[in-house]
Coordinates of C-alpha atoms in Angstrom, one line a residue:
M1 CA -33.9 6.2 21.5
E2 CA -36.1 3.0 21.6
H3 CA -34.7 0.1 19.4
E4 CA -31.8 2.2 18.2
L5 CA -28.2 1.1 17.6
Y6 CA -25.3 3.3 18.7
V7 CA -21.6 2.9 17.9
V8 CA -19.8 4.7 20.7
G9 CA -16.2 5.8 20.6
V10 CA -14.8 5.3 24.1
G11 CA -11.4 6.8 23.7
P12 CA -8.0 5.0 24.2
G13 CA -9.4 3.0 27.1
A14 CA -9.4 4.9 30.4
A15 CA -12.7 6.1 31.8
S16 CA -11.3 9.7 32.1
L17 CA -11.4 10.1 28.3
L18 CA -14.9 8.8 27.9
T19 CA -17.0 11.8 26.7
V20 CA -19.9 13.1 28.7
Q21 CA -22.2 12.3 25.8
A22 CA -21.0 8.7 25.7
S23 CA -21.3 8.3 29.5
E24 CA -24.9 9.6 29.6
L25 CA -25.9 7.4 26.7
L26 CA -24.4 4.2 28.2
R27 CA -26.6 4.8 31.3
R28 CA -29.8 4.9 29.1
V29 CA -29.3 2.1 26.7
D30 CA -30.8 -1.4 27.4
C31 CA -27.7 -3.3 26.3
V32 CA -24.0 -2.6 25.8
V33 CA -21.5 -4.6 23.7
A34 CA -17.9 -4.3 24.7
A35 CA -14.6 -6.0 23.9
P36 CA -12.9 -7.5 27.0
R37 CA -10.5 -4.5 27.2
H38 CA -13.5 -2.1 27.5
S39 CA -15.5 -4.2 29.9
P40 CA -14.3 -2.2 33.0
L41 CA -16.0 0.9 31.5
V42 CA -19.4 -0.8 31.7
D43 CA -19.0 -3.5 34.4
W44 CA -21.9 -1.8 36.2
H45 CA -24.4 -2.3 33.3
P46 CA -26.9 -5.1 33.9
N47 CA -27.0 -6.3 30.3
R48 CA -23.6 -6.7 28.7
L49 CA -22.5 -8.7 25.7
T50 CA -18.9 -9.5 24.8
L51 CA -17.7 -8.3 21.4
E52 CA -16.2 -11.4 19.7
G53 CA -16.7 -12.4 16.1
F54 CA -18.5 -9.6 14.2
S55 CA -21.2 -11.7 12.5
Q56 CA -21.9 -13.7 15.6
T57 CA -22.1 -10.7 17.9
L58 CA -24.3 -8.7 15.4
D59 CA -26.8 -11.6 15.3
R60 CA -27.2 -11.3 19.0
V61 CA -27.3 -7.5 18.7
E62 CA -30.3 -7.7 16.3
K63 CA -32.2 -9.8 18.8
E64 CA -31.4 -7.3 21.6
L65 CA -32.7 -4.5 19.3
E66 CA -36.1 -6.2 19.3
R67 CA -36.2 -5.5 23.0
G68 CA -34.6 -2.1 23.2
S69 CA -31.6 0.1 22.4
V70 CA -28.0 -1.2 22.0
A71 CA -24.6 0.5 22.2
I72 CA -21.5 -1.0 20.7
L73 CA -18.3 0.3 22.2
V74 CA -15.3 0.8 19.9
S75 CA -11.7 2.0 20.7
G76 CA -10.9 5.6 20.1
D77 CA -13.1 7.3 17.6
P78 CA -15.5 5.2 15.4
G79 CA -14.3 7.1 12.3
L80 CA -10.7 5.7 12.5
F81 CA -10.1 1.9 11.9
S82 CA -13.2 0.7 13.8
L83 CA -15.9 -1.9 13.0
L84 CA -18.1 0.9 11.7
P85 CA -17.3 0.4 7.9
W86 CA -18.0 -3.4 8.3
L87 CA -21.2 -2.7 10.1
T88 CA -22.5 -0.2 7.5
R89 CA -21.4 -2.5 4.7
N90 CA -22.8 -5.8 6.1
R91 CA -25.7 -4.6 8.3
S92 CA -26.7 -1.4 6.7
H93 CA -30.4 -1.9 7.6
L94 CA -29.4 -1.2 11.2
S95 CA -28.6 2.4 10.5
P96 CA -26.4 3.0 13.5
R97 CA -26.0 6.4 15.1
V98 CA -22.4 7.3 15.9
L99 CA -20.9 9.0 18.9
P100 CA -17.4 10.3 18.4
G101 CA -14.6 9.6 20.9
V102 CA -11.0 10.7 21.5
S103 CA -8.7 8.6 19.4
S104 CA -5.3 7.2 20.5
L105 CA -3.8 9.2 17.7
Q106 CA -5.0 12.4 19.3
S107 CA -3.8 11.3 22.7
L108 CA -0.3 10.5 21.6
C109 CA 0.0 13.6 19.5
A110 CA -1.2 15.7 22.5
A111 CA 1.3 13.9 24.7
V112 CA 4.3 15.0 22.5
G113 CA 2.9 18.3 21.4
E114 CA 2.5 17.2 17.8
T115 CA -0.1 18.3 15.2
W116 CA -1.5 15.6 12.9
E117 CA -3.6 17.4 10.2
S118 CA -1.1 16.3 7.5
A119 CA -0.3 12.9 8.9
A120 CA -0.3 9.7 6.9
I121 CA -2.3 7.2 8.9
L122 CA -1.4 3.6 8.5
S123 CA -2.8 0.5 10.2
G124 CA -1.3 -3.0 10.7
H125 CA -4.1 -3.9 13.2
G126 CA -6.0 -6.6 11.4
R127 CA -5.1 -5.0 8.1
P128 CA -2.2 -5.7 5.6
L129 CA 0.7 -3.2 6.0
S130 CA 3.7 -3.8 3.8
E131 CA 7.3 -2.8 4.5
A132 CA 7.2 -0.7 1.3
T133 CA 4.1 1.2 2.4
L134 CA 5.7 2.1 5.8
L135 CA 9.1 3.0 4.2
N136 CA 7.7 5.1 1.4
S137 CA 5.4 7.0 3.8
S138 CA 8.3 7.6 6.3
E139 CA 10.5 8.9 3.4
T140 CA 7.9 11.4 2.0
R141 CA 5.7 12.5 4.9
R142 CA 6.5 14.7 7.8
L143 CA 4.5 12.5 10.1
S144 CA 3.4 8.9 9.7
V145 CA 1.1 7.2 12.3
V146 CA 1.1 3.4 12.6
F147 CA -1.7 1.6 14.5
C148 CA 0.0 -1.5 15.6
G149 CA -1.2 -5.1 15.5
A150 CA -0.2 -8.7 16.4
D151 CA 2.5 -8.9 13.8
R152 CA 2.9 -5.2 12.9
T153 CA 4.4 -4.2 16.3
P154 CA 6.5 -1.2 17.3
Q155 CA 9.5 -3.6 17.1
W156 CA 8.6 -4.4 13.5
V157 CA 8.2 -0.7 12.7
C158 CA 11.7 0.2 14.2
E159 CA 13.4 -2.8 12.6
T160 CA 11.9 -2.1 9.2
L161 CA 13.1 1.5 9.3
A162 CA 16.6 0.9 10.8
G163 CA 19.2 1.0 8.1
R164 CA 16.8 2.1 5.4
V165 CA 15.2 5.3 6.7
D166 CA 17.4 6.3 9.6
R167 CA 17.0 10.0 9.6
V168 CA 13.6 9.9 11.4
E169 CA 12.5 9.9 15.0
V170 CA 10.2 7.1 16.2
V171 CA 7.8 7.9 19.1
V172 CA 6.0 4.9 20.7
G173 CA 3.0 5.4 22.9
E174 CA 2.0 2.5 25.1
R175 CA -1.2 2.0 27.1
L176 CA -2.3 5.5 26.3
S177 CA -4.7 7.1 28.9
Y178 CA -4.1 4.4 31.5
P179 CA -2.2 5.1 34.7
D180 CA 0.9 3.1 33.4
E181 CA 1.0 5.1 30.1
R182 CA 4.5 5.3 28.7
V183 CA 5.8 7.4 25.8
R184 CA 9.4 6.7 24.4
R185 CA 11.2 8.2 21.5
G186 CA 14.5 7.7 19.7
S187 CA 16.1 6.7 16.3
P188 CA 14.9 3.4 14.7
R189 CA 18.2 1.8 15.6
E190 CA 17.9 2.9 19.3
M191 CA 14.3 1.7 19.5
S192 CA 14.6 -1.6 17.6
G193 CA 16.2 -3.3 20.6
L194 CA 13.4 -2.5 23.0
S195 CA 10.3 -4.4 23.9
F196 CA 6.9 -2.7 23.9
D197 CA 3.4 -3.3 25.2
P198 CA 1.0 -4.8 22.5
L199 CA -1.4 -1.9 23.1
A200 CA 0.8 0.7 21.3
L201 CA 0.8 3.4 18.7
V202 CA 3.8 4.7 16.7
L203 CA 4.6 8.1 15.3
V204 CA 7.4 8.4 12.7
R205 CA 8.7 12.0 12.4
N206 CA 10.7 13.1 9.4
L207 CA 11.7 16.8 9.7
S208 CA 13.1 16.7 6.2
P209 CA 10.8 14.5 4.1
W210 CA 11.9 13.8 0.5
T211 CA 9.6 15.3 -2.2
P212 CA 9.2 12.9 -5.1
P213 CA 9.4 14.6 -8.6
F214 CA 6.1 15.9 -9.9
G215 CA 4.9 14.3 -13.2
R216 CA 7.3 12.3 -15.2
I217 CA 11.0 12.0 -14.4
R218 CA 13.2 13.6 -16.9
D219 CA 15.9 11.5 -18.7
A220 CA 18.6 13.8 -17.3
D221 CA 17.5 13.0 -13.7
F222 CA 18.5 9.3 -14.0
E223 CA 21.9 7.8 -13.4
R224 CA 23.1 7.0 -16.9
S225 CA 25.8 5.0 -18.7
S226 CA 26.0 3.2 -22.1
V227 CA 23.1 1.0 -21.1
P228 CA 20.1 1.8 -23.3
M229 CA 17.2 3.7 -21.6
T230 CA 13.5 4.0 -22.5
R231 CA 13.0 7.7 -23.2
E232 CA 10.7 9.9 -21.1
E233 CA 8.1 10.4 -23.8
V234 CA 7.8 6.7 -24.3
R235 CA 7.8 6.0 -20.6
S236 CA 4.7 8.3 -20.2
V237 CA 2.8 6.2 -22.8
I238 CA 3.9 2.9 -21.3
L239 CA 2.6 3.9 -17.9
D240 CA -0.6 5.2 -19.3
R241 CA -1.3 2.0 -21.2
L242 CA -0.2 -0.4 -18.5
E243 CA -3.1 0.9 -16.3
L244 CA -1.4 0.1 -12.9
C245 CA -3.5 0.4 -9.8
P246 CA -3.0 -0.1 -6.0
G247 CA -2.2 -3.8 -5.5
S248 CA -0.7 -4.3 -9.0
V249 CA 2.4 -6.5 -9.3
L250 CA 4.6 -5.4 -12.2
W251 CA 7.4 -7.3 -13.8
D252 CA 9.8 -5.1 -15.7
I253 CA 11.8 -7.6 -17.8
G254 CA 15.1 -6.3 -19.2
A255 CA 15.0 -3.3 -16.9
G256 CA 18.2 -1.7 -18.3
T257 CA 18.6 1.6 -16.4
G258 CA 15.5 0.9 -14.3
S259 CA 13.7 4.0 -15.8
V260 CA 10.4 2.2 -16.4
S261 CA 10.6 0.4 -13.0
V262 CA 11.3 3.6 -11.1
S263 CA 8.7 5.6 -13.0
A264 CA 6.1 2.9 -12.3
A265 CA 7.0 2.6 -8.6
L266 CA 6.7 6.4 -8.2
A267 CA 3.4 6.6 -10.2
C268 CA 1.8 3.9 -8.2
P269 CA 3.4 3.7 -4.6
E270 CA 0.9 1.0 -3.6
C271 CA 1.9 -1.5 -6.2
E272 CA 4.9 -3.8 -6.3
V273 CA 7.6 -3.5 -9.0
H274 CA 10.1 -6.2 -9.8
A275 CA 12.9 -5.2 -12.1
V276 CA 14.6 -8.2 -13.8
E277 CA 18.0 -7.8 -15.4
F278 CA 21.0 -10.1 -16.1
L279 CA 23.7 -7.7 -17.4
P280 CA 26.0 -6.6 -14.5
E281 CA 26.3 -2.9 -15.6
A282 CA 22.5 -2.6 -16.0
L283 CA 21.9 -4.3 -12.7
E284 CA 24.1 -1.8 -10.9
L285 CA 22.5 1.1 -12.7
T286 CA 19.0 -0.1 -11.9
E287 CA 19.8 -0.4 -8.2
R288 CA 21.4 3.1 -8.1
N289 CA 18.3 4.6 -9.7
R290 CA 16.1 2.7 -7.2
L291 CA 18.1 4.2 -4.3
K292 CA 18.2 7.7 -5.9
F293 CA 14.4 7.8 -6.1
R294 CA 13.9 6.0 -2.8
R295 CA 11.6 3.4 -4.2
H296 CA 10.9 0.8 -1.5
N297 CA 8.1 -0.8 -3.5
M298 CA 10.7 -1.8 -6.1
T299 CA 12.9 -4.9 -6.0
V300 CA 15.8 -5.6 -8.3
H301 CA 16.3 -9.3 -9.4
E302 CA 19.5 -10.6 -11.0
G303 CA 19.1 -13.2 -13.7
R304 CA 17.4 -14.1 -16.9
A305 CA 13.6 -13.8 -16.9
L306 CA 12.9 -17.5 -17.8
A307 CA 15.0 -18.7 -14.9
L308 CA 13.3 -16.4 -12.5
L309 CA 9.6 -17.0 -13.5
D310 CA 8.8 -19.4 -10.7
S311 CA 10.6 -17.3 -8.0
L312 CA 8.8 -14.0 -8.6
P313 CA 5.4 -13.2 -7.1
P314 CA 2.5 -13.8 -9.6
P315 CA 2.2 -10.6 -11.7
T316 CA -0.8 -8.6 -12.7
H317 CA 1.3 -6.7 -15.3
V318 CA 4.4 -7.5 -17.3
F319 CA 6.4 -5.1 -19.3
I320 CA 9.1 -6.5 -21.6
G321 CA 11.6 -3.9 -22.7
G322 CA 14.4 -6.4 -23.5
S323 CA 14.2 -10.2 -23.4
G324 CA 17.7 -11.3 -24.3
G325 CA 16.3 -13.6 -27.0
E326 CA 13.7 -15.2 -24.7
L327 CA 10.6 -13.2 -26.0
R328 CA 8.7 -16.0 -27.6
E329 CA 9.1 -18.4 -24.7
L330 CA 8.2 -15.7 -22.2
L331 CA 5.0 -14.8 -24.0
E332 CA 4.1 -18.5 -24.2
R333 CA 4.7 -19.2 -20.5
I334 CA 3.2 -16.1 -18.9
P335 CA -0.4 -17.2 -19.3
G336 CA 0.3 -20.4 -17.5
L337 CA 2.1 -19.0 -14.5
M338 CA 1.1 -20.5 -11.1
G339 CA -0.9 -18.4 -8.8
L340 CA -2.6 -16.1 -11.3
Q341 CA -6.0 -14.9 -10.2
T342 CA -6.8 -12.9 -13.3
G343 CA -5.3 -12.5 -16.8
V344 CA -2.0 -10.6 -17.0
R345 CA -1.7 -7.4 -18.9
V346 CA 1.4 -7.8 -21.0
M347 CA 3.2 -5.1 -22.9
V348 CA 6.2 -5.5 -25.2
S349 CA 8.4 -2.6 -26.4
A350 CA 9.7 -3.3 -29.9
V351 CA 12.3 -1.4 -31.9
T352 CA 13.5 -4.2 -34.2
L353 CA 11.4 -5.9 -36.8
E354 CA 12.2 -9.3 -35.4
T355 CA 10.8 -8.3 -31.9
L356 CA 7.8 -6.7 -33.6
G357 CA 7.1 -9.9 -35.6
D358 CA 7.3 -12.2 -32.6
A359 CA 5.2 -9.9 -30.4
V360 CA 2.4 -9.6 -32.9
A361 CA 2.3 -13.3 -33.6
L362 CA 2.1 -14.3 -29.9
L363 CA 0.0 -11.4 -28.4
S364 CA -2.6 -11.7 -31.2
G365 CA -2.7 -15.5 -30.9
P366 CA -4.9 -17.9 -28.9
L367 CA -3.1 -17.3 -25.5
Y368 CA -4.2 -13.6 -25.3
D369 CA -7.1 -11.3 -25.8
G370 CA -7.5 -7.6 -26.6
F371 CA -4.4 -7.2 -28.7
D372 CA -3.5 -3.6 -29.3
A373 CA -0.5 -1.7 -30.7
V374 CA 0.7 1.9 -30.9
Q375 CA 3.8 3.2 -32.6
L376 CA 5.6 6.3 -31.2
C377 CA 7.8 8.5 -33.4
V378 CA 9.3 11.2 -31.3
S379 CA 11.4 14.1 -32.6
S380 CA 13.2 16.5 -30.4
S381 CA 14.8 19.9 -31.2
K382 CA 18.5 20.3 -31.8
T383 CA 20.5 23.5 -32.4
L384 CA 22.3 23.6 -35.7
G385 CA 24.4 26.8 -35.8
Q386 CA 21.9 29.6 -35.8
S387 CA 18.9 27.3 -36.6
H388 CA 16.9 24.7 -34.8
A389 CA 15.9 21.4 -36.3
L390 CA 13.7 18.5 -35.2
M391 CA 15.7 15.3 -35.0
G392 CA 13.8 12.0 -35.2
R393 CA 14.5 9.0 -33.0
N394 CA 13.9 5.4 -33.8
P395 CA 10.2 4.6 -33.7
V396 CA 9.1 2.4 -30.8
T397 CA 6.1 0.1 -31.0
L398 CA 4.2 -0.8 -27.9
L399 CA 2.2 -4.0 -28.2
S400 CA -0.2 -5.1 -25.5
A401 CA -2.8 -7.8 -24.7
Q402 CA -4.4 -9.6 -21.7
S403 CA -3.4 -13.2 -21.1
R404 CA -6.1 -15.8 -21.0
L405 CA -6.4 -17.9 -17.8
P406 CA -5.7 -21.5 -18.6
K407 CA -8.9 -23.6 -18.7
K408 CA -9.4 -25.8 -15.6
N409 CA -9.5 -29.5 -16.1
H410 CA -12.7 -30.8 -14.4
G411 CA -12.1 -34.3 -15.6

């Protein structure tokens, strides 16, 4: 074991859950690296380093490796939200050996007699965790596990769920494995008024999780009215050609019934969808469909798109199904929006020749690259007496391009 680096899972924190393998190794290594919380586990070791900033600490670890073997202690199990991925990505030449440990997830599930093989595992500990991710997971999974952090506390979990996903049970485990361990459970409303130790883990139990529809949503599944709706066959092509991915931010301008917004939010739960609509009937319908399909990563905005441009988060994708006469100005202003890191993928759905002409002129012009268009002509069967005929619908043209980032002025 000379000059070897070990990453050692030390369990939730108490010495009683340190594995025999880990205990024996810590007695043999020449240096141990531990965060302040884990220092009591190795306070007897003659050569200890405090785990602080990763880069700074690893510089010292490399010097210690010149003299002998080093063990870095991590909470729980190294395979679950530890520094191991950072270490293998940034110091791969060190080739660490890994010793597994008992995770706090295992400890809490054991304490409440819960299995976790199908759990959704989320972390707000030094990682971004949005309300939408927590809500969508709690709606659709029997068990969601949240590793808490400085601003993603058990209180935040309970307050986020209360009033939006109430039919769940929240279980909070505090200071797991220590003598003052505490496990409390209740509804989000009951638990949101309590205070918790910062060292906590949360389980969200949903005994009747909602199952999202598989594949595309059928037209008949949406709440409908006289408001025009993008048909299901066209929606499928829109989603395919938008090319959404986790982290995408989609604006759906002229949302109508919300069918494109809901479909996008379901197809890509890790993206943000912002439905923009100014007609009162359409607004109400879009919100009803958002609630029906339980899309927490979808927000409905009231108003005309041009008036809302500066208040919406910077988009990565824009779909324009209806512009209320603002199409030309929208397409001219989108490339210059503040906060854009990359070009915006813009798609326009055109039924009228006027919309088609404006979209072609702008999207194939100097503000955009990669202009492309596809026209869909869909026919569906209809019974005519004893016969069946295919009845054609109005053709829909989908025009898309990538906006160019404005040139920076270096003068």
